[in-house]
Coordinates of C-alpha atoms and ligand atoms in Angstrom, one line a residue:
X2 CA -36.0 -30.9 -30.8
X3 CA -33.2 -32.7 -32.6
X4 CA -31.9 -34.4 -29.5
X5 CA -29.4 -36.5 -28.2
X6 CA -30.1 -39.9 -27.8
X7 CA -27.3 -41.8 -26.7
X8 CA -25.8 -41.7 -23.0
X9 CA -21.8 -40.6 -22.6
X10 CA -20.2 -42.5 -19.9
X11 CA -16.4 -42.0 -20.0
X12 CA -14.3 -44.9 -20.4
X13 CA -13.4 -45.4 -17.2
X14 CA -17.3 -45.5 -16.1
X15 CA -17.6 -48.0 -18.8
X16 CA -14.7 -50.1 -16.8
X17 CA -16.3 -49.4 -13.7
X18 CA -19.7 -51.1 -14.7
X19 CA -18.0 -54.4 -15.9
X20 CA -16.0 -54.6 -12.9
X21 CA -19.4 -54.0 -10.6
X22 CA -20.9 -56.6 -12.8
X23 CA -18.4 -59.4 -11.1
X24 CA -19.2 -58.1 -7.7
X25 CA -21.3 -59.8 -5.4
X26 CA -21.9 -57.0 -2.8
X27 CA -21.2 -53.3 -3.3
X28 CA -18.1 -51.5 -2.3
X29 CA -18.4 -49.9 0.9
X30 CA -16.5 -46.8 -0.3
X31 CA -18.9 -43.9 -1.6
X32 CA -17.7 -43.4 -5.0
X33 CA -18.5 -44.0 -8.6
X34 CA -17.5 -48.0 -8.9
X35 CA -20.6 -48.0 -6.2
X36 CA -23.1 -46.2 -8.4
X37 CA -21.9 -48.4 -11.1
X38 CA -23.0 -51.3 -8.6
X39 CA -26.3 -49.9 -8.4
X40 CA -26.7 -48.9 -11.7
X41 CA -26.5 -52.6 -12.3
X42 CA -28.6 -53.5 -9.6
X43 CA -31.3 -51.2 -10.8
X44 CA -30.9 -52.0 -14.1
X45 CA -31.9 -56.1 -13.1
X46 CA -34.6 -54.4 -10.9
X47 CA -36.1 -52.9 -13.9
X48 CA -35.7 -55.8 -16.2
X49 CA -37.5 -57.8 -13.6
X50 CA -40.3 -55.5 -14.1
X51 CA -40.3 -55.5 -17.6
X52 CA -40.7 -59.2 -17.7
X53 CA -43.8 -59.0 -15.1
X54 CA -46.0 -56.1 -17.2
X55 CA -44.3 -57.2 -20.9
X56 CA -43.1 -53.9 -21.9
X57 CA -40.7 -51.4 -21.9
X58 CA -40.5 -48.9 -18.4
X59 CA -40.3 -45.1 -18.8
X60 CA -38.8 -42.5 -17.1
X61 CA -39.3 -38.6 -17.2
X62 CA -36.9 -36.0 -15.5
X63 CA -39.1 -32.6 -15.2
X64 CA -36.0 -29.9 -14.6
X65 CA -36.8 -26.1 -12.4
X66 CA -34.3 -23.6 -12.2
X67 CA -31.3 -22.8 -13.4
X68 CA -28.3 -24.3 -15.6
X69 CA -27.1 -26.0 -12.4
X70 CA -29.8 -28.0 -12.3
X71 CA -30.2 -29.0 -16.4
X72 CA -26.5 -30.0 -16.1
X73 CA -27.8 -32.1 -12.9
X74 CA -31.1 -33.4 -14.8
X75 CA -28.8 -34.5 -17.2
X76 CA -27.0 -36.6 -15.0
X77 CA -30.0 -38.3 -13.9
X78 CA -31.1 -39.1 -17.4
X79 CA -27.8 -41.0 -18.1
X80 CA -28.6 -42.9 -15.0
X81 CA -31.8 -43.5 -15.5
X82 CA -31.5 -44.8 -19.6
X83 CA -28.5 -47.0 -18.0
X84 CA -30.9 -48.7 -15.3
X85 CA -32.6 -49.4 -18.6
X86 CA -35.7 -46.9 -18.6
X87 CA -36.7 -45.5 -21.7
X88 CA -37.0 -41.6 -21.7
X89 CA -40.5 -40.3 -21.9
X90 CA -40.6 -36.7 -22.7
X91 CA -44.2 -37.1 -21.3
X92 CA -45.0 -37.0 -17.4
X93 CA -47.0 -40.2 -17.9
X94 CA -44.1 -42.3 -17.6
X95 CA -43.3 -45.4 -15.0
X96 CA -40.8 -43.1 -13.4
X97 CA -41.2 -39.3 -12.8
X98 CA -38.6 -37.1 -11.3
X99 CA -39.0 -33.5 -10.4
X100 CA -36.0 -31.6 -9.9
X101 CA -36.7 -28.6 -8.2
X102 CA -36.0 -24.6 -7.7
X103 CA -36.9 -22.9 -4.6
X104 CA -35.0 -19.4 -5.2
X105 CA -37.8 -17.7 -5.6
X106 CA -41.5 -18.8 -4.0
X107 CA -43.3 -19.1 -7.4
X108 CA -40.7 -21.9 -8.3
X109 CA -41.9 -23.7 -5.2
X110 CA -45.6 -23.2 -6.0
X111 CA -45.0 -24.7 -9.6
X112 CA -44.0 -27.8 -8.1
X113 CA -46.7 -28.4 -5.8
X114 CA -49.2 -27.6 -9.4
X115 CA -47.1 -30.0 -11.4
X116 CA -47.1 -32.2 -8.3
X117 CA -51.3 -32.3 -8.0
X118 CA -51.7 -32.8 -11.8
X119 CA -49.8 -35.7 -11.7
X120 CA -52.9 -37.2 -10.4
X121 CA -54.8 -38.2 -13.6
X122 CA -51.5 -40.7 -14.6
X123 CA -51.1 -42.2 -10.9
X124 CA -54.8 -43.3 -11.5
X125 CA -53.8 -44.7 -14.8
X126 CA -50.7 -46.3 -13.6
X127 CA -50.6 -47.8 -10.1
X128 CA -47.3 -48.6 -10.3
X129 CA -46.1 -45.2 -10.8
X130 CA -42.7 -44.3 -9.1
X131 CA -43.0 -39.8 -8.8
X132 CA -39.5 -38.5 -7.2
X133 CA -38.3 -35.2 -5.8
X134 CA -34.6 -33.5 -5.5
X135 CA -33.0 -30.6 -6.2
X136 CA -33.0 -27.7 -4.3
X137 CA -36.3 -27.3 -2.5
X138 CA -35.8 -30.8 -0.7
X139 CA -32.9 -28.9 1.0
X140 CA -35.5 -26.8 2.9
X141 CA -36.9 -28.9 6.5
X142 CA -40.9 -27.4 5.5
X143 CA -41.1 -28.7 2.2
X144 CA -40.0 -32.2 3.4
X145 CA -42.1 -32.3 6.3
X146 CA -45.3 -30.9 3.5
X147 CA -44.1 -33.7 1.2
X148 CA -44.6 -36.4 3.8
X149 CA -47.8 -35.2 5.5
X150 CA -49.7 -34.2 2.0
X151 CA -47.7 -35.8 -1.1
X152 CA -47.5 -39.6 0.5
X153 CA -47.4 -41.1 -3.0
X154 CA -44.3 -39.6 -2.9
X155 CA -42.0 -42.8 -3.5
X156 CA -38.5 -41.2 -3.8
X157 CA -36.7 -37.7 -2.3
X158 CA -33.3 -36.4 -2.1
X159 CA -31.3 -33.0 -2.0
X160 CA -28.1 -31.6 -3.2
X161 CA -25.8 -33.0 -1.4
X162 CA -26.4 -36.6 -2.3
X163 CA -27.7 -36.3 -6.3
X164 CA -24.2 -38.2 -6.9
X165 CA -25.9 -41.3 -4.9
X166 CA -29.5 -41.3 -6.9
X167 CA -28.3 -45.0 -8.4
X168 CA -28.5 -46.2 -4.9
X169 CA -31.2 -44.8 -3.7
X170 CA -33.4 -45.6 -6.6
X171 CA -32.8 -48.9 -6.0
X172 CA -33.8 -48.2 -2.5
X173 CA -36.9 -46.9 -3.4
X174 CA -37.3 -49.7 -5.8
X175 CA -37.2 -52.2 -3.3
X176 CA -39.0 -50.3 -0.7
X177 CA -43.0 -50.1 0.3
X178 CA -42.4 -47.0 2.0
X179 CA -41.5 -43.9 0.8
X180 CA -37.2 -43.2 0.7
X181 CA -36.5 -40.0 1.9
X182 CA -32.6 -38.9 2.3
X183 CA -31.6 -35.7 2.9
X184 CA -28.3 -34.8 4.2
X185 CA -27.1 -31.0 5.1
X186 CA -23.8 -31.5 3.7
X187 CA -21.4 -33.9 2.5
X188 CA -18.3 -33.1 0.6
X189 CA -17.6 -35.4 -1.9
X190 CA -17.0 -34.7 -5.6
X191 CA -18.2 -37.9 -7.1
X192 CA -16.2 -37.6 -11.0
X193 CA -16.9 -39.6 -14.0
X194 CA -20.8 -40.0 -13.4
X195 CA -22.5 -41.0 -16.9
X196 CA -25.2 -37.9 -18.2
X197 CA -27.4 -38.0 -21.2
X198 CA -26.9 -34.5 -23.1
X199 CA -29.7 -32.7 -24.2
X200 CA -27.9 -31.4 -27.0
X201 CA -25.0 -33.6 -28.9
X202 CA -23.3 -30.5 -29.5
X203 CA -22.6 -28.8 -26.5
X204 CA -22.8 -29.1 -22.7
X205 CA -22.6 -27.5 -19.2
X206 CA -19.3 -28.5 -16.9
X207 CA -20.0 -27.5 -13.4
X208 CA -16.3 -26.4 -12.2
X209 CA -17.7 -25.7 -8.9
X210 CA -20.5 -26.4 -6.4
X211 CA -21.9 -24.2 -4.0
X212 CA -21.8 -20.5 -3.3
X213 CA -20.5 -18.6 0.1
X214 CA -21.4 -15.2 -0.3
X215 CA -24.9 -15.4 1.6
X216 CA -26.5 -12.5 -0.3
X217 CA -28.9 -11.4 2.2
X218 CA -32.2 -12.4 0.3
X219 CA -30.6 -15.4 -1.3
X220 CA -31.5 -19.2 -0.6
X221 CA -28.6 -20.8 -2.5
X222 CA -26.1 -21.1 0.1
X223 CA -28.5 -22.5 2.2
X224 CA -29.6 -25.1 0.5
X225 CA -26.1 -25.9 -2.1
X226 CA -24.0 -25.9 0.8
X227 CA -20.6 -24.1 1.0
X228 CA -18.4 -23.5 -2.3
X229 CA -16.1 -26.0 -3.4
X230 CA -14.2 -26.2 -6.8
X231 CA -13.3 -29.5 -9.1
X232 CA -9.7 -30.0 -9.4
X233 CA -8.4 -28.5 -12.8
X234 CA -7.6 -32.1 -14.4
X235 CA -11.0 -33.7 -14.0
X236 CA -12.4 -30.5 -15.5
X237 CA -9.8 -30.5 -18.0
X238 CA -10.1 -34.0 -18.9
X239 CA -14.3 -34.0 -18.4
X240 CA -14.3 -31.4 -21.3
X241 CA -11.4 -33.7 -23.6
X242 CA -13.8 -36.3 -23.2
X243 CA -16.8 -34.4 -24.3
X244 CA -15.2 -32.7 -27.1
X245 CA -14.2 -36.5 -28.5
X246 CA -17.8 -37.0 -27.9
X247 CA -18.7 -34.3 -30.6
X248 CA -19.0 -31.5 -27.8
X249 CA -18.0 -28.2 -30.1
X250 CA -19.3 -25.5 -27.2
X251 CA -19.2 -25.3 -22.7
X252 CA -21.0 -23.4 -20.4
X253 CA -18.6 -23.1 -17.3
X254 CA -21.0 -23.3 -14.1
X255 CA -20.8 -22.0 -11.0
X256 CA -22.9 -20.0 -8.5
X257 CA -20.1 -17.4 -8.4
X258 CA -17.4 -18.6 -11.3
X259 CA -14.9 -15.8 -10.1
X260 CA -13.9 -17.2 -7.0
X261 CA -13.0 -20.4 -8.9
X262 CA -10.1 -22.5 -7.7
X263 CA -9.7 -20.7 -4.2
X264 CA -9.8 -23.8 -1.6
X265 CA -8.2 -26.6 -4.0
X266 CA -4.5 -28.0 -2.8
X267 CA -3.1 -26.0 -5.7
X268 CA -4.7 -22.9 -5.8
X269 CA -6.1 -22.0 -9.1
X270 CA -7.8 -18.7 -10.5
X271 CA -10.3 -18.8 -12.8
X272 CA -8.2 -17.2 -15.5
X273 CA -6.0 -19.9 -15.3
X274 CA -8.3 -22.4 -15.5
X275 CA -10.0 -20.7 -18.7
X276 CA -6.5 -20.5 -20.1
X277 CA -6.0 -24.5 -19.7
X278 CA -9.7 -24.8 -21.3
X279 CA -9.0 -22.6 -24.3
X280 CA -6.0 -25.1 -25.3
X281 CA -8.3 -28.0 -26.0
X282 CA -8.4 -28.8 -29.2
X283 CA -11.7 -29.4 -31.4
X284 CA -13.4 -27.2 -28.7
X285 CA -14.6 -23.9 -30.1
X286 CA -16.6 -21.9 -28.0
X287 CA -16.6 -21.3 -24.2
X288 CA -19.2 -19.5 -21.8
X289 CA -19.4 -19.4 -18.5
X290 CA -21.6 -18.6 -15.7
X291 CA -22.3 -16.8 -13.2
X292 CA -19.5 -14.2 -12.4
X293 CA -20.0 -12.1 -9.1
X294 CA -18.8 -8.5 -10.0
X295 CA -17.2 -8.2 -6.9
X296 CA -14.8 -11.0 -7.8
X297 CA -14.0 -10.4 -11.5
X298 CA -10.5 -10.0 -12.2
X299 CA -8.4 -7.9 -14.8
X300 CA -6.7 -11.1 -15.3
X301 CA -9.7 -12.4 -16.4
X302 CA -10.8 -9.3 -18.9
X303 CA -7.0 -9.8 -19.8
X304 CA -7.6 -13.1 -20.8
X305 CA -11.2 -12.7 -22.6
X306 CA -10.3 -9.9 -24.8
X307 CA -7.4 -12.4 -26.2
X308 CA -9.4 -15.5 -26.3
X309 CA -10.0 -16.7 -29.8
X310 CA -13.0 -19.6 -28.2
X311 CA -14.5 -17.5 -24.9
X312 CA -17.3 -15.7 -26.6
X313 CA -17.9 -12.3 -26.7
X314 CA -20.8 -12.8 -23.5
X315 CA -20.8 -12.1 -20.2
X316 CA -23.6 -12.2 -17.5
X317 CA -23.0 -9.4 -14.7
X318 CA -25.8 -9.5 -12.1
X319 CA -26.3 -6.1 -10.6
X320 CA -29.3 -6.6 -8.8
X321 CA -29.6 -3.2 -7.9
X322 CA -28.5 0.1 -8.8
X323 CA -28.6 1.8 -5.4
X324 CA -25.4 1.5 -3.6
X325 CA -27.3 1.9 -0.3
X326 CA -29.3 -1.1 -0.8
X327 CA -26.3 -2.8 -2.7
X328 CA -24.5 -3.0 0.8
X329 CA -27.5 -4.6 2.8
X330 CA -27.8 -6.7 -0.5
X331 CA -24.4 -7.8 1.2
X332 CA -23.2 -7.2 -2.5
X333 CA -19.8 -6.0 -1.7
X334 CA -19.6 -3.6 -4.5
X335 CA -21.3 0.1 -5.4
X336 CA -22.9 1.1 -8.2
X337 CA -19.5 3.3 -9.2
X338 CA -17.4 0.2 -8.6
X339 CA -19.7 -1.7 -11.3
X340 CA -20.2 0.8 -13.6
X341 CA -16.5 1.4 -13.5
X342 CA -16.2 -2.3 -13.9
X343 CA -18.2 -2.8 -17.1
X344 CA -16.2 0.7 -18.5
X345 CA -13.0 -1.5 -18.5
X346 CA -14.7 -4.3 -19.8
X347 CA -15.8 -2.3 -22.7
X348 CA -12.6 -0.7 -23.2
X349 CA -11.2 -4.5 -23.7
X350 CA -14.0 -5.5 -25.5
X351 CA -15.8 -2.9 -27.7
X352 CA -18.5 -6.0 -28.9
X353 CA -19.1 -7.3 -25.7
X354 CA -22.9 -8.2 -24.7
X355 CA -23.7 -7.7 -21.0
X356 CA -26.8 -9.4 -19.3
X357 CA -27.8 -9.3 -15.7
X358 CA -30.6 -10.0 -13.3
X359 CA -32.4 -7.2 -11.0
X360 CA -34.4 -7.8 -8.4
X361 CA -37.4 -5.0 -7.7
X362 CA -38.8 -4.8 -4.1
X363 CA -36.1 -5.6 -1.9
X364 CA -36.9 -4.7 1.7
X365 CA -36.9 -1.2 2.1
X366 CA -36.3 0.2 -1.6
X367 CA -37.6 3.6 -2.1
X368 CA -38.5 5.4 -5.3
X369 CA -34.9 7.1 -5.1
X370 CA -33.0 3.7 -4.6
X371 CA -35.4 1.8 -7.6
X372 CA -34.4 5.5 -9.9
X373 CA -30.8 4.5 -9.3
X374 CA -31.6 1.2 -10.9
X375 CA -33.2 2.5 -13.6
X376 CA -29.8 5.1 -14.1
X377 CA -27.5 1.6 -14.1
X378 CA -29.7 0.0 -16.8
X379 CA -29.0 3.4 -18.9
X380 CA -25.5 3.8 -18.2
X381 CA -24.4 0.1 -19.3
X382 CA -27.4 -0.6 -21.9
X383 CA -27.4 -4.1 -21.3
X384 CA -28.4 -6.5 -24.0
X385 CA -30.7 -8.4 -22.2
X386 CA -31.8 -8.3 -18.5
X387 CA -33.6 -10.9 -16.2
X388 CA -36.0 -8.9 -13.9
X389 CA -37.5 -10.3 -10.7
X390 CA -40.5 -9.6 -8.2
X391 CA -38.3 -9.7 -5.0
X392 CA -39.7 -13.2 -3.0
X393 CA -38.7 -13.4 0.6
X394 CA -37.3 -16.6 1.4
X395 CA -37.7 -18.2 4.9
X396 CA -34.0 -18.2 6.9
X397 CA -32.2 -15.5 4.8
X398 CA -31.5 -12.1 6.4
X399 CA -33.6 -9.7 4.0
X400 CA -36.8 -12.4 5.0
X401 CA -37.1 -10.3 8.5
X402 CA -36.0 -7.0 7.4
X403 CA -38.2 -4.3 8.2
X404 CA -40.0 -2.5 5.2
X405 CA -41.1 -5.3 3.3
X406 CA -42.6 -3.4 -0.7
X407 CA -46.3 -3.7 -1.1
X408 CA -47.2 -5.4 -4.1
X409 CA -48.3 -2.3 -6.0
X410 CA -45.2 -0.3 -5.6
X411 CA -43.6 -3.5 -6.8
X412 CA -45.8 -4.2 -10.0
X413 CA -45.0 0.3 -10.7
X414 CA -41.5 -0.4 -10.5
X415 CA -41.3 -3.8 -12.2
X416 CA -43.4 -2.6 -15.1
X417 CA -41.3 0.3 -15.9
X418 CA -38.2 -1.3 -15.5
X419 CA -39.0 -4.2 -17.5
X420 CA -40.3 -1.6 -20.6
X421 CA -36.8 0.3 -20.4
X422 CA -34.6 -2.8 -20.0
X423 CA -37.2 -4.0 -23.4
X424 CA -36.3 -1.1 -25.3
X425 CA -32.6 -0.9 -24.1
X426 CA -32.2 -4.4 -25.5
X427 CA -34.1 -4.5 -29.1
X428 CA -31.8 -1.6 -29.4
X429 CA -29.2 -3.5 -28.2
X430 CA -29.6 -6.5 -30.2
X431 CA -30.1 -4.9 -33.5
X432 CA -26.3 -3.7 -33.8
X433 CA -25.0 -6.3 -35.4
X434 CA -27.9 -6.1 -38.3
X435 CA -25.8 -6.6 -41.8
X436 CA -22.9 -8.5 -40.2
X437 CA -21.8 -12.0 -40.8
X438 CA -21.1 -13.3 -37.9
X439 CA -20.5 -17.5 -36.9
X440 CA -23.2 -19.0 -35.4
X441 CA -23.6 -22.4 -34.1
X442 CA -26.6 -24.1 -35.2
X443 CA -29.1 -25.7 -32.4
X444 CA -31.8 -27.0 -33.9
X445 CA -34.7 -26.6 -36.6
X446 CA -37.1 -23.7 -35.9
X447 CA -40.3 -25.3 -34.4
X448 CA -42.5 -22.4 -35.7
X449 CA -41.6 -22.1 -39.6
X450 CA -40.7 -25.3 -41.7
X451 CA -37.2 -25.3 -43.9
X452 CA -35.7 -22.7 -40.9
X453 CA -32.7 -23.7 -38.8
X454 CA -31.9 -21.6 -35.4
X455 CA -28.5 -20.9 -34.2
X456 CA -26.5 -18.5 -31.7
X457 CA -23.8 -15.6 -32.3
X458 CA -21.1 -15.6 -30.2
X459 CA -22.6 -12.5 -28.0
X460 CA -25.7 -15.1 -27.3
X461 CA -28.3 -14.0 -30.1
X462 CA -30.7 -16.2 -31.7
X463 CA -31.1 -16.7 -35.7
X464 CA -33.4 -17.8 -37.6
X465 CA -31.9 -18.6 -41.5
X466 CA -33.1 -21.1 -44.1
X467 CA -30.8 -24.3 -43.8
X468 CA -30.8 -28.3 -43.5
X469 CA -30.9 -29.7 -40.5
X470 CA -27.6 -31.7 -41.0
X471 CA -26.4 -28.1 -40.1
X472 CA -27.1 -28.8 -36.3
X473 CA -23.8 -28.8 -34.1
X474 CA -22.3 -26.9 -36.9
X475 CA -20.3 -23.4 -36.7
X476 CA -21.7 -21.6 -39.7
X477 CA -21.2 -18.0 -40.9
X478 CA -24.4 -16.0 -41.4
X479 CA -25.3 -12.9 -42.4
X480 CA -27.8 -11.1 -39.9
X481 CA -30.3 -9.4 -42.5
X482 CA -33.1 -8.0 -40.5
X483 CA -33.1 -7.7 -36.2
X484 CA -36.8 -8.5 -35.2
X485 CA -36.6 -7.4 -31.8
X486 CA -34.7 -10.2 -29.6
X487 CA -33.4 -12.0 -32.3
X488 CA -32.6 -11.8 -36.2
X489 CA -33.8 -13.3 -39.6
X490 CA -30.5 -13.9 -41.9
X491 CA -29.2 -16.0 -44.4
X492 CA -25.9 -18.0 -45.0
X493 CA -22.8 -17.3 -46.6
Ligands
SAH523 N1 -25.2 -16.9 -8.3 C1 -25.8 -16.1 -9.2 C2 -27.3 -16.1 -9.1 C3 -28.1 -17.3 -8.8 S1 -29.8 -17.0 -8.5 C4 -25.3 -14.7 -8.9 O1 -25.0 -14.4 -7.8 O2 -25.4 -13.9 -9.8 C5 -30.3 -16.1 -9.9 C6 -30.9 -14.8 -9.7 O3 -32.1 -15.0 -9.0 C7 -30.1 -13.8 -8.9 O4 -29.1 -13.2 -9.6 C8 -31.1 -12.9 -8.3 O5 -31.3 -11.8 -9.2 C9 -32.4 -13.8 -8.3 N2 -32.8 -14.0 -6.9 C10 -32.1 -14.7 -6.0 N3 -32.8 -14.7 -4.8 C11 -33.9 -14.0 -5.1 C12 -35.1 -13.7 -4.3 N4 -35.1 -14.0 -3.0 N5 -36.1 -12.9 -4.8 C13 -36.0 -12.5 -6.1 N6 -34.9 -12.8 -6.9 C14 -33.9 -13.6 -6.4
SF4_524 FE1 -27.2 -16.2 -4.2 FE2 -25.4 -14.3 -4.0 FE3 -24.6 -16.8 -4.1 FE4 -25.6 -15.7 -6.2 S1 -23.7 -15.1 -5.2 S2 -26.1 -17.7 -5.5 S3 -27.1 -14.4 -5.5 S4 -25.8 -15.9 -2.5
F3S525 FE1 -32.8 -22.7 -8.1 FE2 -31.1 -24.2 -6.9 FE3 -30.5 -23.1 -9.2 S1 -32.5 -22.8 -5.9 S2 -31.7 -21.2 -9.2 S3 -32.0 -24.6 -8.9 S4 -29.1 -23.4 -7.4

């Protein structure tokens, strides 16, 4: 992958590490001149090291789940390369870090896989250092698991404190026994952290953390704590200084981007905020997710349908067609509400691409409520859909709701709906065959030599014959042939 190789700290981070440099102890305030402090300290701490085994220490960060947690990962990369590790795309590195997913069980069982077959490199290398945060650490079990089974667990953390990992990897650094830290909540927005981009090109900007809508089978809230939004300005001036950085294309984050902006001193809407981004100039594409249906404005569509830089994308989870189950979903919206919904998207936007996610097997789900689904994935042909297995997760509502789905009802329903929402979306995806449309180039094709691979606006993948000095670069293309998913074409 052509990847990024140099960390972006801002220039006030860059202050903030000379200034920690003069200082004897660190500063008591939580903060980022304190993780500059550590960063230092951890930085000697591996030097140290270096000296005693004469070479250089690695470090690999493993990422699960979803964008929150890349844009996290990436974080802890531009820690980690400032401590002075070396980045090891391998997991047989000095310094392993697992950031985890636990919205779903099979995420959780991946870990513990990943986590055995560490195994043949801890036998290699004594001196190992394997770490665990993210979202899975959040849950009481999985801590308690970790230090009764995984003892050679050296490092773990949540959420809540991934803006303190400088500290406590020097903590673990200097420690015999194992650091564990997990806190239930803490409040702070620690700004101006370095991060190591996977791409050079473009990057995610979380605008918010958190999510308060307590979906009844969903684990987020539980374990990323209660919503809060960035101010506008450190957004604002995060993205200025990634843009100067060669940034050309952000992915907005949040659990539920709609409800941007509601608890800051000056409230905010996320239409205004979008508005602010779209002014920034050198940036040229913006994408955001995810956006709750129940909280998606006509400001919004308002201001999408006249953006010249928000792209032509939008991911709607609908998780179920069936209003019934929609409400003890605790959705708050109806299958009419949606589908009226994505009508006045349309009607803005004739060229807009929907995706969404669907869960199958929800407690209680008969054939009738599962055929509703099926009609919603008709009515709004999305262009692509994510479908899950249902997975109960311990301490949500839907975990102890009666009428838990066998597992062969679940695999009926799953297969069908995953060969309709296939078909829906080759047929989908194949509109735009013949166009030129501008894509922005990612990276060579790993499969055939001389091919670079890029992404329309509406989130397609093509392939086209180019140089790979193309990569970060908006480029129009014509899209000659649709093969299923994604297209072959050709510039112009
Ligand atoms: N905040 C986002 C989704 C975050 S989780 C939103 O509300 O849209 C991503 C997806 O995982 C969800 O949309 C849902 O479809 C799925 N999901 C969440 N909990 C799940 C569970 N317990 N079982 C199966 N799928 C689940
Ligand atoms: Fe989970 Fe619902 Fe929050 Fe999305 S909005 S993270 S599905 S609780
Ligand atoms: Fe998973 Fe946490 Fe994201 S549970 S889906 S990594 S918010």
């Amino acid at each position: 992958m052509i990847r990024n190789t140099a960390v972006f700290e801002s220039e006030e981070f860059r202050q903030m590490l000379t200034l920690a440099q003069t200082m004897e102890e660190p500063p008591q305030q939580d903060g980022s001149l304190r993780q500059a402090w550590f960063i230092s300290r951890a930085h000697e701490l591996v030097s140290e090291k270096e000296k005693q085994l004469g070479r250089k220490l690695t470090a690999c960060v493993v990422t699960f789940g979803c964008q929150m947690n890349e844009r996290d990962s990436e974080k802890l990369r531009g820690i980690l390369r400032l401590a002075g590790y070396e980045e090891s795309e391998s997991e047989d590195a000095d310094f392993v870090l697992y950031n985890t997913c636990t919205v779903r069980e099979n995420a959780n069982v991946r870990v513990y896989g990943r986590l055995g077959a560490l195994s043949v490199y801890r036998r290699k290398n004594p001196e190992m250092v394997i770490g665990l945060c993210g979202c899975m650490m959040q849950e009481k079990d999985v801590v308690e698991k970790i230090r009764r089974d995984y003892r050679y667990v050296r490092l773990v953390f949540g959420t809540h404190n991934l803006h303190r990992f400088a500290e406590l990897l020097v903590a673990s650094l200097m420690s015999d026994s194992p650091v564990i830290d997990v806190v239930d909540k803490d409040d702070s927005i620690v700004e101006n952290l370095p991060a190591e981009r996977t791409y050079p090109f473009k990057s995610g900007v979380n605008i918010m953390f958190g999510c308060n809508n307590f979906c009844s089978y969903c684990i987020v809230p539980y374990v990323r704590g209660r919503e809060k939004s960035r101010e506008p300005k450190e957004i604002l001036r995060e993205i200025e200084q990634l843009v100067a950085d060669g940034v050309v294309e952000v992915m907005l984050l949040g659990q539920n981007v709609n409800s941007y902006g509601k608890g800051l001193s000056e409230p905010v809407t996320f239409a205004q905020l979008l508005q602010e981004v779209e002014k920034i100039e050198g940036l040229e594409r913006i994408r955001f997710m995810t956006s709750h249906p129940k909280d998606l404005s006509d400001d919004l569509i308002e201001v999408m349908a006249h953006s010249r830089k928000i792209c032509r994308h939008l991911h709607l989870p609908v998780q179920s067609g069936s209003s019934r189950l929609l409400k003890i979903m605790n959705r708050h919206y109806t299958k009419e509400s949606y589908l009226a919904l994505v009508d006045r998207l349309k009607a803005a936007m004739p060229d807009l691409s929907l995706s969404t996610d669907i869960i199958v097997g929800f407690p209680g789900e008969t054939e009738e409520d599962f055929l509703e689904t099926m009609d919603i994935v008709r009515q709004v042909e999305y262009d692509s859909a994510f479908t899950f297995i249902y997975s109960k997760r311990t301490g949500t509502p839907a975990a102890s709701m009666p009428d838990q789905i066998s597992e062969e009802v679940i695999k009926d329903r799953f297969d069908r709906l995953l060969k309709e929402v296939q078909r829906i979306g080759r047929q989908r995806s194949s509109r735009f065959e013949g166009q030129i449309l501008p894509v922005l180039v990612e990276d060579r094709n790993r499969q055939e030599a001389g091919l670079m691979t890029g992404r329309t606006p509406h989130n397609l993948v093509v392939h086209f014959p180019g140089d790979e000095d193309l990569a970060g670069k908006i480029v129009d293309v014509r899209l000659n042939e649709a093969r299923g998913f994604y297209y072959m074409g050709e510039r112009v």
